[in-house]
PDB file of C-alpha atoms in Angstrom:
ATOM      1  CA  MET L 882     -26.492 -94.437 294.239  1.00  0.00           C
ATOM      2  CA  ASN L 883     -27.462 -97.929 295.235  1.00  0.00           C
ATOM      3  CA  ILE L 884     -27.681-100.968 293.018  1.00  0.00           C
ATOM      4  CA  ASP L 885     -31.437-100.634 292.449  1.00  0.00           C
ATOM      5  CA  GLU L 886     -30.995 -97.053 291.197  1.00  0.00           C
ATOM      6  CA  ARG L 887     -28.182 -98.141 288.920  1.00  0.00           C
ATOM      7  CA  ILE L 888     -30.306-100.949 287.483  1.00  0.00           C
ATOM      8  CA  GLN L 889     -33.182 -98.497 287.014  1.00  0.00           C
ATOM      9  CA  ASN L 890     -30.866 -96.059 285.177  1.00  0.00           C
ATOM     10  CA  ILE L 891     -29.553 -98.828 282.959  1.00  0.00           C
ATOM     11  CA  THR L 892     -33.100-100.026 282.247  1.00  0.00           C
ATOM     12  CA  THR L 893     -34.252 -96.498 281.428  1.00  0.00           C
ATOM     13  CA  GLY L 894     -31.254 -96.006 279.153  1.00  0.00           C
ATOM     14  CA  MET L 895     -31.911 -99.292 277.388  1.00  0.00           C
ATOM     15  CA  GLU L 896     -35.584 -98.410 276.887  1.00  0.00           C
ATOM     16  CA  ALA L 897     -34.577 -95.062 275.399  1.00  0.00           C
ATOM     17  CA  MET L 898     -32.091 -96.792 273.109  1.00  0.00           C
ATOM     18  CA  GLN L 899     -34.768 -99.295 272.051  1.00  0.00           C
ATOM     19  CA  GLY L 900     -37.107 -96.412 271.212  1.00  0.00           C
ATOM     20  CA  ARG L 901     -34.424 -94.813 269.056  1.00  0.00           C
ATOM     21  CA  LEU L 902     -33.681 -98.138 267.406  1.00  0.00           C
ATOM     22  CA  ASP L 903     -37.391 -98.679 266.683  1.00  0.00           C
ATOM     23  CA  ARG L 904     -37.621 -95.222 265.062  1.00  0.00           C
ATOM     24  CA  LEU L 905     -34.506 -95.920 262.994  1.00  0.00           C
ATOM     25  CA  MET L 906     -35.865 -99.275 261.846  1.00  0.00           C
ATOM     26  CA  SER L 907     -39.177 -97.673 260.936  1.00  0.00           C
ATOM     27  CA  GLY L 908     -37.325 -95.030 258.927  1.00  0.00           C
ATOM     28  CA  LEU L 909     -35.231 -97.686 257.185  1.00  0.00           C
ATOM     29  CA  GLU L 910     -38.327 -99.688 256.294  1.00  0.00           C
ATOM     30  CA  ALA L 911     -39.961 -96.571 254.825  1.00  0.00           C
ATOM     31  CA  MET L 912     -36.790 -95.834 252.841  1.00  0.00           C
ATOM     32  CA  LYS L 913     -36.728 -99.406 251.524  1.00  0.00           C
ATOM     33  CA  GLU L 914     -40.356 -99.143 250.428  1.00  0.00           C
ATOM     34  CA  ARG L 915     -39.588 -95.882 248.602  1.00  0.00           C
ATOM     35  CA  HIS L 916     -36.489 -97.453 247.049  1.00  0.00           C
ATOM     36  CA  ASP L 917     -38.491-100.447 245.842  1.00  0.00           C
ATOM     37  CA  ALA L 918     -41.182 -98.181 244.372  1.00  0.00           C
ATOM     38  CA  LEU L 919     -38.551 -96.057 242.629  1.00  0.00           C
ATOM     39  CA  THR L 920     -36.866 -99.174 241.255  1.00  0.00           C
ATOM     40  CA  ILE L 921     -40.161-100.366 239.777  1.00  0.00           C
ATOM     41  CA  ASN L 922     -40.830 -96.907 238.306  1.00  0.00           C
ATOM     42  CA  LEU L 923     -37.340 -96.833 236.832  1.00  0.00           C
ATOM     43  CA  GLU L 924     -37.859-100.220 235.197  1.00  0.00           C
ATOM     44  CA  LEU L 925     -41.181 -99.046 233.751  1.00  0.00           C
ATOM     45  CA  LEU L 926     -39.551 -95.884 232.429  1.00  0.00           C
ATOM     46  CA  GLY L 927     -36.843 -97.994 230.839  1.00  0.00           C
ATOM     47  CA  HIS L 928     -39.471-100.024 228.999  1.00  0.00           C
ATOM     48  CA  GLU L 929     -41.298 -96.864 227.928  1.00  0.00           C
ATOM     49  CA  ILE L 930     -38.064 -95.303 226.656  1.00  0.00           C
ATOM     50  CA  HIS L 931     -37.347 -98.462 224.690  1.00  0.00           C
ATOM     51  CA  ASP L 932     -40.841 -98.349 223.159  1.00  0.00           C
ATOM     52  CA  ILE L 933     -40.404 -94.666 222.268  1.00  0.00           C
ATOM     53  CA  LYS L 934     -37.027 -95.431 220.672  1.00  0.00           C
ATOM     54  CA  ILE L 935     -38.555 -98.171 218.511  1.00  0.00           C
ATOM     55  CA  ALA L 936     -41.491 -95.943 217.537  1.00  0.00           C
ATOM     56  CA  SER L 937     -39.184 -93.049 216.620  1.00  0.00           C
ATOM     57  CA  GLN L 938     -37.044 -95.347 214.486  1.00  0.00           C
ATOM     58  CA  GLN L 939     -40.177 -96.527 212.666  1.00  0.00           C
ATOM     59  CA  ASP L 940     -41.300 -92.910 212.261  1.00  0.00           C
ATOM     60  CA  GLY L 941     -37.909 -92.053 210.756  1.00  0.00           C
ATOM     61  CA  GLU L 942     -38.178 -94.930 208.297  1.00  0.00           C
ATOM     62  CA  ASN L 943     -41.699 -93.863 207.341  1.00  0.00           C
ATOM     63  CA  ILE L 944     -40.616 -90.255 206.835  1.00  0.00           C
ATOM     64  CA  ARG L 945     -37.731 -91.362 204.612  1.00  0.00           C
ATOM     65  CA  ALA L 946     -40.131 -93.518 202.587  1.00  0.00           C
ATOM     66  CA  LEU L 947     -42.527 -90.584 202.177  1.00  0.00           C
ATOM     67  CA  ALA L 948     -39.634 -88.348 201.127  1.00  0.00           C
ATOM     68  CA  ARG L 949     -38.647 -90.905 198.462  1.00  0.00           C
ATOM     69  CA  ILE L 950     -42.253 -91.058 197.224  1.00  0.00           C
ATOM     70  CA  ALA L 951     -42.408 -87.246 197.111  1.00  0.00           C
ATOM     71  CA  GLU L 952     -39.140 -87.141 195.149  1.00  0.00           C
ATOM     72  CA  ILE L 953     -40.451 -89.731 192.656  1.00  0.00           C
ATOM     73  CA  HIS L 954     -43.656 -87.749 192.185  1.00  0.00           C
ATOM     74  CA  ASN L 955     -41.669 -84.553 191.773  1.00  0.00           C
ATOM     75  CA  ARG L 956     -39.572 -86.202 189.055  1.00  0.00           C
ATOM     76  CA  ARG L 957     -42.719 -87.424 187.270  1.00  0.00           C
ATOM     77  CA  ILE L 958     -44.205 -83.949 187.333  1.00  0.00           C
ATOM     78  CA  THR L 959     -40.945 -82.482 186.063  1.00  0.00           C
ATOM     79  CA  ASP L 960     -40.804 -85.114 183.306  1.00  0.00           C
ATOM     80  CA  LEU L 961     -44.396 -84.311 182.298  1.00  0.00           C
ATOM     81  CA  GLU L 962     -43.636 -80.595 182.139  1.00  0.00           C
ATOM     82  CA  THR L 963     -40.672 -81.109 179.803  1.00  0.00           C
TER      83      THR L 963
END
């Protein structure tokens, strides 16, 4: 194998390696885009969970208030019956 053939083999090998590297970089960029999208979705879900937590706490307070009102009305009815 002469020097020109060796240089050609090295060049071919380097081109193949560059092709692999380009595919890897493309895959990494796609993974980063998916990661970024998932991060945004996770942040949005966190906000939605927080909103649901607040709403459920308010619902609980409202239910307790309605239960107190129902108990007061029940007492009034019982007092009227006696």
